[in-house]
């Protein structure tokens, strides 16, 4: 019987995977098309922006031909998309360096902020959500819900500014803008990353905590939880071993989406804290009117979002086979 069920589930899983991969490819093509259109949507002639206002007509024409601005948009899109999937995002004309190299130099800072913020989110939101569910209706539960409601209404960059005023300028406990790389000093690196990562995490904590609380309350009403309580299982073991997993489907989805949001939010926070990540690189590209660098950065960030959502879909199928059935 089990072998029969497995033989039925296997083709279904294969079809689901093929569908998700096809959808991923379609979304990626749409993303690259939208990114390629950025240059045409920017006011003015991109060739003039590259060559400069004082450049001669011959120089502008040469730049237009070099970068393919004289070609139809669909042809430019196809050639640029083909190069993107080979890892070539073009060349920044303000620095004359490959966009992929510039991204690779700044990416570690953004990744570190994203990972730290995700770690803070999990370490705080999961215990808070479970405890609020266990103490449902108590003053602690109401306090946690009030805190989540307050934080969810505040953008992360505003939280960052408040944290800078309180813990960097006010007390001097953390640096305001200096970034210490990990190979220079571990403690210095964590000190410079703490406030930016916390600024990002607080909003995600406010989103995830009430969702996990609601799912955990439903789980706590199940019969097997009453049986576990009757056996005298401790509160911590009950919540983290017996309640968390069946209550984690929605939370897992939100955490997967949060990873993409945190990556995008880190770019904004980097500007607030003046950190050398992708955010400062994007601001530099905007200020220098470097359209090709902006195009490459937007494409890379969009690809991160799309791939993260794809990974969440696959993880949900693994955690809950009912998703595949649906």
Rosetta silent file (secondary structure, phi, psi, omega in degrees, C-alpha in Angstrom):
SEQUENCE: XXXXXXXXXXXXXXXXXXXXXXXXXXXXXXXXXXXXXXXXXXXXXXXXXXXXXXXXXXXXXXXXXXXXXXXXXXXXXXXXXXXXXXXXXXXXXXXXXXXXXXXXXXXXXXXXXXXXXXXXXXXXXXXXXXXXXXXXXXXXXXXXXXXXXXXXXXXXXXXXXXXXXXXXXXXXXXXXXXXXXXXXXXXXXXXXXXXXXXXXXXXXXXXXXXXXXXXXXXXXXXXXXXXXXXXXXXXXXXXXXXXXXXXXXXXXXXXXXXXXXXXXXXXXXXXXXXXXXXXXXXXXXXXXXXXXXXXXXXXXXXXXXXXXXXXXXXXXXXXXXXXXXX
SCORE:     score description
SCORE:     0.000 S_00000001
   1 L     0.000  -45.405  179.791    0.000    0.000    0.000 S_00000001
   2 H   -63.639  -40.280  178.888    2.777    2.394    0.938 S_00000001
   3 H   -63.158  -36.176  178.347    4.659    1.601   -2.256 S_00000001
   4 H   -65.131  -42.941  178.391    1.517    2.349   -4.253 S_00000001
   5 H   -63.407  -39.442  179.538    1.087    5.713   -2.576 S_00000001
   6 H   -65.356  -38.237 -179.586    4.730    6.532   -3.232 S_00000001
   7 H   -66.828  -29.448  177.242    4.389    5.608   -6.918 S_00000001
   8 H   -77.827  -39.585 -176.517    1.436    7.980   -7.205 S_00000001
   9 H   -70.231  -31.568 -175.988    3.133   10.797   -5.265 S_00000001
  10 H   -62.524  -51.598  177.601    6.372   10.629   -7.261 S_00000001
  11 H   -61.263  -36.071  179.385    4.903   11.670  -10.668 S_00000001
  12 H   -63.316  -43.994  178.345    2.826   14.328   -8.918 S_00000001
  13 H   -63.842  -39.342  179.458    5.943   15.782   -7.253 S_00000001
  14 H   -64.963  -41.565  178.113    7.813   15.663  -10.562 S_00000001
  15 H   -65.335  -39.914  178.705    4.999   17.522  -12.319 S_00000001
  16 H   -62.548  -44.547  179.630    4.873   20.068   -9.513 S_00000001
  17 H   -62.665  -43.192  179.448    8.628   20.640   -9.720 S_00000001
  18 H   -62.262  -40.295  178.550    8.456   21.010  -13.510 S_00000001
  19 H   -63.816  -44.321 -179.040    5.613   23.517  -13.158 S_00000001
  20 H   -65.099  -40.180  179.260    7.506   25.545  -10.545 S_00000001
  21 H   -64.992  -42.805  178.242   10.678   25.566  -12.654 S_00000001
  22 H   -62.928  -40.472  178.067    8.714   26.681  -15.732 S_00000001
  23 H   -66.456  -38.595  177.044    7.066   29.438  -13.698 S_00000001
  24 H   -60.429  -46.146  179.520   10.466   30.482  -12.343 S_00000001
  25 H   -61.918  -40.066  178.857   11.859   30.743  -15.871 S_00000001
  26 H   -64.119  -44.656  179.652    8.873   32.803  -17.031 S_00000001
  27 H   -63.407  -40.261  179.464    9.165   35.208  -14.103 S_00000001
  28 H   -63.135  -39.752  177.566   12.909   35.594  -14.692 S_00000001
  29 H   -64.169  -41.471  178.461   12.299   36.487  -18.339 S_00000001
  30 H   -64.678  -40.231  179.042    9.695   39.079  -17.307 S_00000001
  31 H   -62.304  -45.405 -179.836   12.095   40.496  -14.709 S_00000001
  32 H   -65.895  -35.291  177.117   14.898   40.860  -17.233 S_00000001
  33 H   -64.554  -46.567  178.577   12.513   42.511  -19.719 S_00000001
  34 H   -61.990  -37.263  178.759   11.365   45.014  -17.116 S_00000001
  35 H   -68.533  -39.913  179.189   14.960   45.711  -16.131 S_00000001
  36 H   -64.167  -29.815  179.765   15.999   46.208  -19.752 S_00000001
  37 L   -73.122  -13.503 -177.781   13.193   48.753  -20.150 S_00000001
  38 H   -56.404  -43.563 -177.233   14.695   50.882  -17.360 S_00000001
  39 H   -62.471  -37.738 -179.552   17.103   52.574  -19.741 S_00000001
  40 H   -74.952  -23.740 -179.244   14.260   53.525  -22.109 S_00000001
  41 H   -83.519  -19.366  179.431   12.129   54.827  -19.239 S_00000001
  42 L   -72.283  130.579  179.932   14.836   57.164  -17.929 S_00000001
  43 L   -60.417  144.134  177.370   14.328   60.702  -19.309 S_00000001
  44 L    93.646  178.136 -179.017   16.895   61.853  -21.832 S_00000001
  45 L   -92.456  119.152 -179.614   19.305   60.074  -24.121 S_00000001
  46 H   -61.622  -30.651  177.843   21.319   57.366  -22.323 S_00000001
  47 H   -64.992  -37.195  176.945   24.163   57.837  -24.803 S_00000001
  48 H   -68.094  -38.089  178.850   24.405   61.508  -23.779 S_00000001
  49 H   -62.888  -35.288  179.668   24.365   60.483  -20.118 S_00000001
  50 H   -78.027  -47.261 -175.182   27.340   58.196  -20.730 S_00000001
  51 H   -76.635  -26.983 -177.611   29.336   60.431  -23.051 S_00000001
  52 L   104.896  151.879 -177.335   28.572   63.662  -21.225 S_00000001
  53 L   -63.863  -28.351 -176.109   26.692   66.823  -22.137 S_00000001
  54 L   -90.536    1.501 -177.909   29.761   68.346  -23.800 S_00000001
  55 L   -70.161  150.375  179.111   30.496   65.347  -26.050 S_00000001
  56 L   -75.209  165.710  179.445   30.373   65.785  -29.800 S_00000001
  57 H   -61.796  -35.200 -179.794   27.703   64.210  -31.974 S_00000001
  58 H   -66.220  -41.386  179.464   30.240   61.724  -33.318 S_00000001
  59 H   -66.397  -43.259  179.324   31.183   60.562  -29.821 S_00000001
  60 H   -62.296  -40.725  178.666   27.523   60.264  -28.792 S_00000001
  61 H   -64.882  -38.588  178.669   26.773   58.256  -31.924 S_00000001
  62 H   -65.745  -40.311  177.980   29.721   55.954  -31.195 S_00000001
  63 H   -65.845  -41.650 -179.751   28.507   55.402  -27.622 S_00000001
  64 H   -61.437  -38.546  178.948   24.989   54.732  -28.861 S_00000001
  65 H   -73.408  -39.290 -178.131   26.335   52.090  -31.238 S_00000001
  66 H   -61.426  -43.285 -177.282   28.730   50.585  -28.656 S_00000001
  67 L   -94.184    1.963  175.352   26.005   49.981  -26.083 S_00000001
  68 L    77.038   19.727 -179.454   23.328   49.070  -28.608 S_00000001
  69 L   -69.812  -13.994  177.924   21.039   52.015  -27.856 S_00000001
  70 L   -89.359    1.168 -178.945   20.357   52.269  -31.591 S_00000001
  71 L   -95.418  157.196  176.159   18.930   48.739  -31.644 S_00000001
  72 L   -60.485  150.670 -174.951   15.255   47.774  -31.062 S_00000001
  73 H   -59.952  -39.820 -178.055   14.351   47.169  -27.429 S_00000001
  74 H   -67.009  -36.040  177.357   13.531   43.481  -27.937 S_00000001
  75 H   -68.123  -42.920  177.607   16.886   42.805  -29.563 S_00000001
  76 H   -61.309  -42.008 -179.009   18.707   44.653  -26.752 S_00000001
  77 H   -62.869  -45.761 -178.076   16.677   42.741  -24.200 S_00000001
  78 H   -62.899  -44.586 -179.500   17.463   39.367  -25.742 S_00000001
  79 H   -66.398  -40.867 -179.497   21.197   40.052  -25.989 S_00000001
  80 H   -68.917  -39.744  178.824   21.345   41.482  -22.470 S_00000001
  81 H   -63.843  -41.146  177.826   19.285   38.585  -21.009 S_00000001
  82 H   -60.975  -39.724  178.884   21.569   36.051  -22.681 S_00000001
  83 H   -71.384  -33.773  178.792   24.575   37.756  -21.103 S_00000001
  84 H   -61.899  -43.918 -178.017   22.834   37.913  -17.693 S_00000001
  85 L   -73.806   -6.250  171.094   22.334   34.143  -17.620 S_00000001
  86 L  -101.971    5.575  177.560   26.052   33.714  -18.321 S_00000001
  87 L    89.495   10.031 -179.282   26.904   35.943  -15.339 S_00000001
  88 L  -106.564  110.299  179.012   27.675   39.075  -17.350 S_00000001
  89 L  -100.174   15.275  179.244   25.716   42.137  -16.175 S_00000001
  90 L    92.993 -170.057 -176.706   27.635   44.574  -18.324 S_00000001
  91 E  -126.421  132.213  175.954   30.217   47.192  -17.457 S_00000001
  92 E   -69.181  126.157 -179.351   29.830   50.292  -15.335 S_00000001
  93 L   -85.571   -6.543  174.906   30.758   53.268  -17.478 S_00000001
  94 L   -85.918  -29.531  178.960   31.568   55.437  -14.466 S_00000001
  95 L  -112.920  -11.618 -177.295   34.236   53.048  -13.145 S_00000001
  96 L    58.481   36.117  178.475   34.907   51.006  -16.310 S_00000001
  97 E  -125.024  151.876  179.392   34.666   47.822  -14.232 S_00000001
  98 E   -60.925  140.618 -179.910   32.339   44.823  -14.647 S_00000001
  99 H   -62.848  -37.999  179.637   29.069   45.168  -12.735 S_00000001
 100 H   -62.216  -35.440  178.103   29.417   41.613  -11.412 S_00000001
 101 H   -67.226  -43.388  179.206   32.785   42.529   -9.870 S_00000001
 102 H   -63.204  -40.888  178.783   31.328   45.613   -8.181 S_00000001
 103 H   -65.567  -43.367 -178.486   28.409   43.557   -6.833 S_00000001
 104 H   -61.894  -33.284  179.801   30.731   40.798   -5.589 S_00000001
 105 H   -71.056  -34.251 -176.541   32.795   43.366   -3.657 S_00000001
 106 H   -96.228  -18.089 -173.525   29.757   44.840   -1.873 S_00000001
 107 H   -60.649  -39.492 -178.266   27.588   41.732   -1.561 S_00000001
 108 H   -55.404  -36.542  179.463   29.192   40.297    1.633 S_00000001
 109 H   -65.020  -46.271 -179.672   28.045   43.314    3.681 S_00000001
 110 H   -65.325  -40.746  179.004   24.444   42.986    2.473 S_00000001
 111 H   -64.467  -42.536 -179.972   24.444   39.215    3.000 S_00000001
 112 H   -61.499  -44.269  178.066   25.796   39.590    6.534 S_00000001
 113 H   -62.205  -41.465 -179.645   23.104   42.101    7.456 S_00000001
 114 H   -64.053  -45.938 -178.479   20.425   39.855    5.952 S_00000001
 115 H   -66.276  -43.590  178.776   21.636   36.731    7.759 S_00000001
 116 H   -63.433  -42.071  179.021   22.004   38.518   11.111 S_00000001
 117 H   -63.927  -39.894  177.122   18.559   40.082   10.767 S_00000001
 118 H   -64.835  -39.764  178.057   17.053   36.680    9.953 S_00000001
 119 H   -62.781  -45.547  176.721   18.824   35.178   12.973 S_00000001
 120 H   -59.741  -41.799 -178.333   17.464   37.921   15.242 S_00000001
 121 H   -60.875  -48.434 -178.234   13.994   37.400   13.774 S_00000001
 122 H   -66.358  -44.694 -175.702   13.930   33.657   14.438 S_00000001
 123 H   -66.374  -25.234 -178.176   15.488   33.887   17.903 S_00000001
 124 H  -101.568  -46.121 -173.213   12.963   36.504   19.035 S_00000001
 125 H   -68.160  -39.954 -176.784    9.771   35.896   17.032 S_00000001
 126 H   -66.021  -52.298  177.252    9.515   32.128   17.608 S_00000001
 127 H   -61.996  -39.289  179.866    9.761   32.188   21.445 S_00000001
 128 H   -63.459  -45.380 -179.383    7.547   35.286   21.632 S_00000001
 129 H   -63.324  -43.212  179.382    4.872   33.778   19.387 S_00000001
 130 H   -66.535  -41.982 -179.386    4.842   30.470   21.259 S_00000001
 131 H   -66.798  -40.903  178.642    4.791   32.153   24.670 S_00000001
 132 H   -62.587  -36.649  177.576    1.989   34.527   23.635 S_00000001
 133 H   -68.574  -42.203 -178.901   -0.042   31.525   22.463 S_00000001
 134 H   -65.724  -34.676 -179.771    0.619   29.599   25.660 S_00000001
 135 L  -105.468   35.259 -176.507   -0.366   32.630   27.763 S_00000001
 136 L   -53.759  129.264  179.315   -3.217   33.652   25.481 S_00000001
 137 L    89.681   -9.035  179.883   -5.369   36.387   27.001 S_00000001
 138 L   -81.309  173.701  178.518   -2.856   37.292   29.715 S_00000001
 139 H   -65.860  -32.523  178.148   -1.222   40.685   30.179 S_00000001
 140 H   -65.455  -41.746  177.887    1.982   39.276   28.611 S_00000001
 141 H   -62.697  -44.439  179.457    0.061   38.226   25.516 S_00000001
 142 H   -65.333  -36.686  178.816   -1.561   41.651   25.239 S_00000001
 143 H   -66.423  -41.484  178.669    1.814   43.367   25.692 S_00000001
 144 H   -64.843  -42.009  177.968    3.404   41.259   22.946 S_00000001
 145 H   -65.320  -38.997  178.601    0.518   41.991   20.559 S_00000001
 146 H   -65.261  -41.967  177.963    0.691   45.715   21.346 S_00000001
 147 H   -62.061  -44.338  179.683    4.430   45.748   20.689 S_00000001
 148 H   -63.158  -42.057  179.746    3.974   43.924   17.366 S_00000001
 149 H   -63.662  -37.276 -179.919    1.203   46.317   16.290 S_00000001
 150 H   -70.696  -44.061 -176.175    3.381   49.327   17.096 S_00000001
 151 H   -70.307  -34.878 -175.671    6.494   48.024   15.326 S_00000001
 152 H   -67.868  -19.219 -179.378    4.697   46.856   12.188 S_00000001
 153 L   -88.438   -3.615 -175.615    3.528   50.433   11.534 S_00000001
 154 L  -111.795  126.960  177.005    7.072   51.854   11.553 S_00000001
 155 L   -63.631  153.065 -176.772    9.434   51.497    8.543 S_00000001
 156 H   -63.780  -33.162 -178.815   12.788   49.858    9.247 S_00000001
 157 H   -70.809  -29.812  175.100   14.771   52.962    8.277 S_00000001
 158 H   -68.961  -42.727  175.681   12.858   55.023   10.866 S_00000001
 159 H   -59.192  -39.949  178.763   13.629   52.372   13.480 S_00000001
 160 H   -61.258  -43.138  178.865   17.256   52.578   12.368 S_00000001
 161 H   -62.939  -40.811  178.920   17.364   56.331   12.893 S_00000001
 162 H   -64.751  -42.665  179.053   15.867   55.952   16.382 S_00000001
 163 H   -64.841  -36.857  176.943   18.392   53.259   17.276 S_00000001
 164 H   -63.282  -46.518  179.673   21.254   55.431   16.046 S_00000001
 165 H   -62.435  -38.812 -174.033   20.072   58.351   18.176 S_00000001
 166 H   -81.683  -44.312 -169.037   19.563   56.153   21.244 S_00000001
 167 H  -112.760   -8.624  177.706   22.469   53.701   21.161 S_00000001
 168 H  -108.867  -58.004  179.862   25.106   55.236   18.888 S_00000001
 169 H   -77.644  -42.839 -175.645   24.956   59.004   19.309 S_00000001
 170 L   -68.829  -45.939 -175.225   23.267   59.019   22.719 S_00000001
 171 L  -109.685  -21.922 -177.029   25.326   56.378   24.510 S_00000001
 172 L    74.471   14.717 -178.613   28.237   55.693   22.158 S_00000001
 173 L   -70.077  -31.176 -177.984   27.771   51.939   22.597 S_00000001
 174 L  -128.453  153.331  177.453   27.813   51.302   18.854 S_00000001
 175 L   -69.007  150.814 -178.610   29.499   53.049   15.898 S_00000001
 176 L   -83.991  -36.055 -175.090   27.315   55.406   13.862 S_00000001
 177 L  -146.779  -17.979 -176.561   28.663   54.712   10.394 S_00000001
 178 L   -71.231  134.561  178.545   32.057   52.974   10.408 S_00000001
 179 L  -109.176  127.340  177.063   32.026   49.411    9.081 S_00000001
 180 L  -105.843  123.232 -178.723   34.595   46.901   10.327 S_00000001
 181 L   -74.160  155.418 -173.402   35.133   43.902    8.082 S_00000001
 182 L   -62.546  -35.519 -179.130   35.076   40.423    9.588 S_00000001
 183 L   -75.612  -11.227  176.917   38.711   39.700    8.741 S_00000001
 184 L   -87.275  -46.044  179.682   39.767   42.858   10.594 S_00000001
 185 L  -163.993  124.970 -179.682   37.928   42.235   13.879 S_00000001
 186 H   -67.738  -46.970 -179.571   35.088   39.874   14.749 S_00000001
 187 H   -66.148  -40.294  177.593   33.862   41.977   17.678 S_00000001
 188 H   -64.370  -37.819  178.076   34.220   45.186   15.696 S_00000001
 189 H   -64.715  -47.024 -179.867   32.306   43.651   12.797 S_00000001
 190 H   -65.941  -34.316  178.308   29.440   42.481   14.998 S_00000001
 191 H   -65.564  -40.438 -179.643   29.346   45.864   16.735 S_00000001
 192 H   -77.098  -19.714 -178.628   28.999   47.715   13.432 S_00000001
 193 H   -96.402  -14.610 -171.199   26.389   45.241   12.117 S_00000001
 194 H   -62.681  -55.323 -176.299   24.234   44.940   15.244 S_00000001
 195 H   -64.203  -45.025  176.595   22.076   48.073   14.969 S_00000001
 196 H   -59.658  -42.680  179.931   21.438   47.814   11.191 S_00000001
 197 H   -66.153  -39.526  178.707   20.493   44.130   11.522 S_00000001
 198 H   -65.246  -37.530  178.001   18.262   44.851   14.517 S_00000001
 199 H   -59.560  -40.335  178.672   16.532   47.649   12.581 S_00000001
 200 H   -71.962  -40.606 -172.676   15.633   45.167    9.870 S_00000001
 201 H   -70.350  -34.002 -173.523   14.653   42.360   12.243 S_00000001
 202 H   -60.160  -39.383  178.812   12.224   44.310   14.434 S_00000001
 203 H   -66.560  -43.038  179.521    9.719   44.787   11.604 S_00000001
 204 H   -66.615  -35.785  175.750    9.880   41.102   10.636 S_00000001
 205 H   -60.058  -42.026  179.955    9.469   40.103   14.296 S_00000001
 206 H   -66.317  -27.694  179.491    6.309   42.201   14.413 S_00000001
 207 H   -80.100  -44.293 -170.451    4.970   40.423   11.313 S_00000001
 208 H   -80.905  -37.021 -175.152    5.814   36.836   12.245 S_00000001
 209 H   -55.527  -51.713 -179.072    5.049   36.806   15.988 S_00000001
 210 H   -67.221  -29.358  178.011    1.229   37.237   15.760 S_00000001
 211 H   -67.456  -47.215  178.022    0.978   34.739   12.869 S_00000001
 212 H   -63.467  -38.552  178.308    2.849   32.063   14.821 S_00000001
 213 H   -58.185  -47.846 -178.290    0.778   32.913   17.916 S_00000001
 214 H   -63.180  -43.493  179.517   -2.499   32.335   16.062 S_00000001
 215 H   -67.273  -38.269 -179.254   -1.342   29.002   14.592 S_00000001
 216 H   -68.252  -34.803  176.828    0.067   27.850   17.935 S_00000001
 217 H   -61.131  -42.229  177.951   -3.217   28.646   19.724 S_00000001
 218 H   -64.751  -39.031  179.686   -5.027   26.344   17.279 S_00000001
 219 H   -67.007  -38.249 -178.817   -2.422   23.627   17.822 S_00000001
 220 H   -63.841  -18.818  178.922   -2.678   23.892   21.613 S_00000001
 221 L   -85.574   -5.647 -178.726   -6.363   22.933   21.346 S_00000001
 222 L   -71.362  155.743 -176.312   -5.536   19.580   19.711 S_00000001
 223 H   -65.911  -36.924 -175.942   -6.097   16.371   21.665 S_00000001
 224 H   -68.997  -24.417  174.984   -2.509   15.188   21.475 S_00000001
 225 H   -70.712  -39.933  176.156   -1.364   18.392   23.210 S_00000001
 226 H   -62.384  -38.031  178.032   -3.792   17.677   26.065 S_00000001
 227 H   -66.174  -41.422  178.626   -2.339   14.161   26.251 S_00000001
 228 H   -63.209  -39.038  177.582    1.209   15.559   26.352 S_00000001
 229 H   -65.309  -39.482 -179.867    0.208   17.896   29.177 S_00000001
 230 H   -64.080  -28.175  178.012   -1.351   15.008   31.065 S_00000001
 231 L   -78.014   -5.742  177.458    1.963   13.170   30.837 S_00000001
 232 L    83.451   22.267  178.716    3.614   16.064   32.644 S_00000001
 233 L   -66.097  137.502 -178.932    5.801   17.288   29.782 S_00000001
 234 L   -63.597  158.461 -175.715    7.510   20.584   30.619 S_00000001
 235 H   -61.475  -48.094 -177.705    6.336   23.836   29.059 S_00000001
 236 H   -61.314  -44.968  179.234    9.471   24.486   26.993 S_00000001
 237 H   -65.783  -39.098  178.891    9.533   20.943   25.605 S_00000001
 238 H   -60.976  -46.368 -175.631    5.810   21.060   24.912 S_00000001
 239 H   -71.802  -46.892 -172.579    6.031   24.302   22.968 S_00000001
 240 H   -84.181  -23.726 -178.522    9.229   23.719   21.002 S_00000001
 241 H  -100.429  -37.561 -173.317    8.887   20.000   20.345 S_00000001
 242 H  -105.497  -24.621 -175.907    5.138   19.363   20.077 S_00000001
 243 H  -101.052  -37.077 -170.456    3.593   22.728   19.148 S_00000001
 244 L   -62.257  -51.302 -173.563    6.173   24.456   16.962 S_00000001
 245 H   -62.341  -50.157  178.771    6.352   22.117   13.967 S_00000001
 246 H   -66.986  -13.368  179.370    2.617   21.746   13.262 S_00000001
 247 H  -100.806    5.898 -168.125    2.281   25.498   13.731 S_00000001
 248 L   -99.904    1.939 -177.129    5.208   26.431   11.499 S_00000001
 249 H   -63.744  -52.918  178.847    3.740   26.208    7.974 S_00000001
 250 H   -63.440  -39.193 -179.381    2.631   29.853    7.826 S_00000001
 251 H   -65.005  -40.675  178.260    5.723   30.933    9.734 S_00000001
 252 H   -62.071  -42.119  176.521    8.018   29.114    7.309 S_00000001
 253 H   -59.812  -47.014 -179.221    6.339   30.848    4.399 S_00000001
 254 H   -65.047  -37.923  179.248    6.733   34.222    6.065 S_00000001
 255 H   -66.539  -39.338  177.082   10.366   33.544    6.970 S_00000001
 256 H   -63.447  -44.105  176.725   11.162   32.615    3.386 S_00000001
 257 H   -68.418  -33.380  178.744    9.534   35.781    2.109 S_00000001
 258 H   -63.022  -33.759  179.595   11.187   37.723    4.940 S_00000001
 259 H   -60.494  -42.795  177.082   14.587   36.642    3.654 S_00000001
 260 H   -68.571  -40.995  178.854   13.902   38.394    0.355 S_00000001
 261 H   -64.317  -40.053  179.916   12.414   41.431    2.136 S_00000001
 262 H   -64.957  -37.499  178.526   15.391   41.635    4.462 S_00000001
 263 H   -62.840  -44.830  177.158   17.776   41.552    1.508 S_00000001
 264 H   -68.592  -39.496  178.808   15.939   44.462   -0.095 S_00000001
 265 H   -66.246  -31.890  178.864   15.566   46.270    3.221 S_00000001
 266 H   -60.614  -32.499 -179.691   19.279   45.911    3.920 S_00000001
 267 H   -64.567  -38.922  178.103   19.957   48.058    0.871 S_00000001
 268 H   -71.631  -44.415 -179.301   17.931   50.919    2.396 S_00000001
 269 H   -61.895  -35.169  178.731   19.407   50.442    5.875 S_00000001
 270 H   -59.949  -35.910  177.931   22.923   50.546    4.425 S_00000001
 271 H   -68.403  -38.950  179.507   22.225   54.056    3.213 S_00000001
 272 H   -64.090  -42.111 -177.015   20.980   55.102    6.679 S_00000001
 273 H   -95.950    2.308  178.605   24.079   53.699    8.396 S_00000001
 274 L    56.870   53.780 -178.300   26.464   54.549    5.523 S_00000001
 275 L  -101.415  148.352 -175.216   27.611   50.958    5.069 S_00000001
 276 L   -83.367   57.696  178.619   29.660   49.718    2.072 S_00000001
 277 L  -110.919 -159.416 -179.478   27.076   47.287    0.712 S_00000001
 278 H   -65.976  -28.641  179.732   24.831   47.112   -2.333 S_00000001
 279 H   -62.478  -47.837  179.070   22.766   50.026   -1.015 S_00000001
 280 H   -67.125  -32.430  176.935   25.641   52.486   -1.148 S_00000001
 281 H   -65.505  -39.891  178.290   26.617   51.084   -4.556 S_00000001
 282 H   -66.446  -41.323  177.570   23.098   51.744   -5.843 S_00000001
 283 H   -62.791  -40.239  177.199   23.141   55.303   -4.467 S_00000001
 284 H   -61.834  -42.088  179.452   26.510   55.849   -6.151 S_00000001
 285 H   -63.710  -39.289  179.722   25.086   54.583   -9.444 S_00000001
 286 H   -67.885  -44.329 -178.243   22.097   56.939   -9.171 S_00000001
 287 H   -65.597  -35.687 -179.817   24.234   59.956   -8.312 S_00000001
 288 L   -89.876    2.811 -179.915   26.642   59.292  -11.181 S_00000001
 289 L    57.185   36.917 -179.377   23.756   58.509  -13.552 S_00000001
 290 L   -85.408   88.772 -173.246   25.372   55.138  -14.255 S_00000001
 291 H   -64.585  -38.643 -178.139   22.431   53.495  -16.016 S_00000001
 292 H   -68.889  -35.968  176.223   24.165   50.196  -16.760 S_00000001
 293 H   -68.279  -42.139  176.398   25.215   49.757  -13.134 S_00000001
 294 H   -61.102  -42.558  179.802   21.686   50.581  -11.982 S_00000001
 295 H   -60.898  -46.146 -179.861   20.282   48.111  -14.490 S_00000001
 296 H   -64.364  -40.812  179.903   22.600   45.351  -13.296 S_00000001
 297 H   -66.230  -45.102  179.551   21.862   46.026   -9.609 S_00000001
 298 H   -62.136  -41.380  178.588   18.086   46.080  -10.114 S_00000001
 299 H   -63.657  -43.195 -179.059   18.276   42.827  -12.088 S_00000001
 300 H   -64.043  -45.127 -179.788   20.386   41.151   -9.414 S_00000001
 301 H   -63.989  -41.733  178.479   18.087   42.239   -6.558 S_00000001
 302 H   -64.149  -38.667  178.476   15.009   41.118   -8.496 S_00000001
 303 H   -63.860  -37.799  177.364   16.616   37.741   -9.199 S_00000001
 304 H   -61.035  -44.821  178.613   17.271   37.281   -5.471 S_00000001
 305 H   -59.639  -47.468 -175.451   13.573   37.928   -4.753 S_00000001
 306 H   -65.654  -45.948 -178.880   12.384   35.489   -7.408 S_00000001
 307 H   -66.259  -37.310  177.956   14.774   32.685   -6.442 S_00000001
 308 H   -62.669  -43.506  177.903   13.947   33.143   -2.732 S_00000001
 309 H   -63.667  -37.548  177.662   10.219   32.754   -3.466 S_00000001
 310 H   -63.586  -42.717  179.063   10.960   29.651   -5.537 S_00000001
 311 H   -64.052  -37.068  177.872   12.932   28.148   -2.641 S_00000001
 312 H   -64.172  -41.916  178.374   10.028   28.859   -0.265 S_00000001
 313 H   -58.251  -45.996 -179.425    7.640   27.018   -2.583 S_00000001
 314 H   -66.316  -38.433 -179.846    9.870   23.944   -2.607 S_00000001
 315 H   -65.857  -38.068  178.891   10.344   24.078    1.168 S_00000001
 316 H   -64.267  -39.357  177.580    6.585   24.221    1.750 S_00000001
 317 H   -63.147  -37.071  179.569    6.072   21.112   -0.367 S_00000001
 318 H   -68.916  -40.948 -177.593    8.702   19.348    1.725 S_00000001
 319 H   -75.974  -35.821 -175.170    7.147   20.425    5.035 S_00000001
 320 L  -135.124   98.986 -179.767    3.515   19.885    4.075 S_00000001
 321 H   -58.333  -18.784  178.811    2.692   17.312    1.325 S_00000001
 322 H   -63.466  -26.263  177.661   -0.845   18.750    1.175 S_00000001
 323 H   -64.318  -41.558  178.632    0.613   21.711   -0.753 S_00000001
 324 H   -64.927  -39.276 -179.881    1.698   19.365   -3.536 S_00000001
 325 H   -63.669  -40.201  179.401   -1.733   17.745   -3.572 S_00000001
 326 L   -67.624    0.000    0.000   -3.415   21.102   -3.945 S_00000001
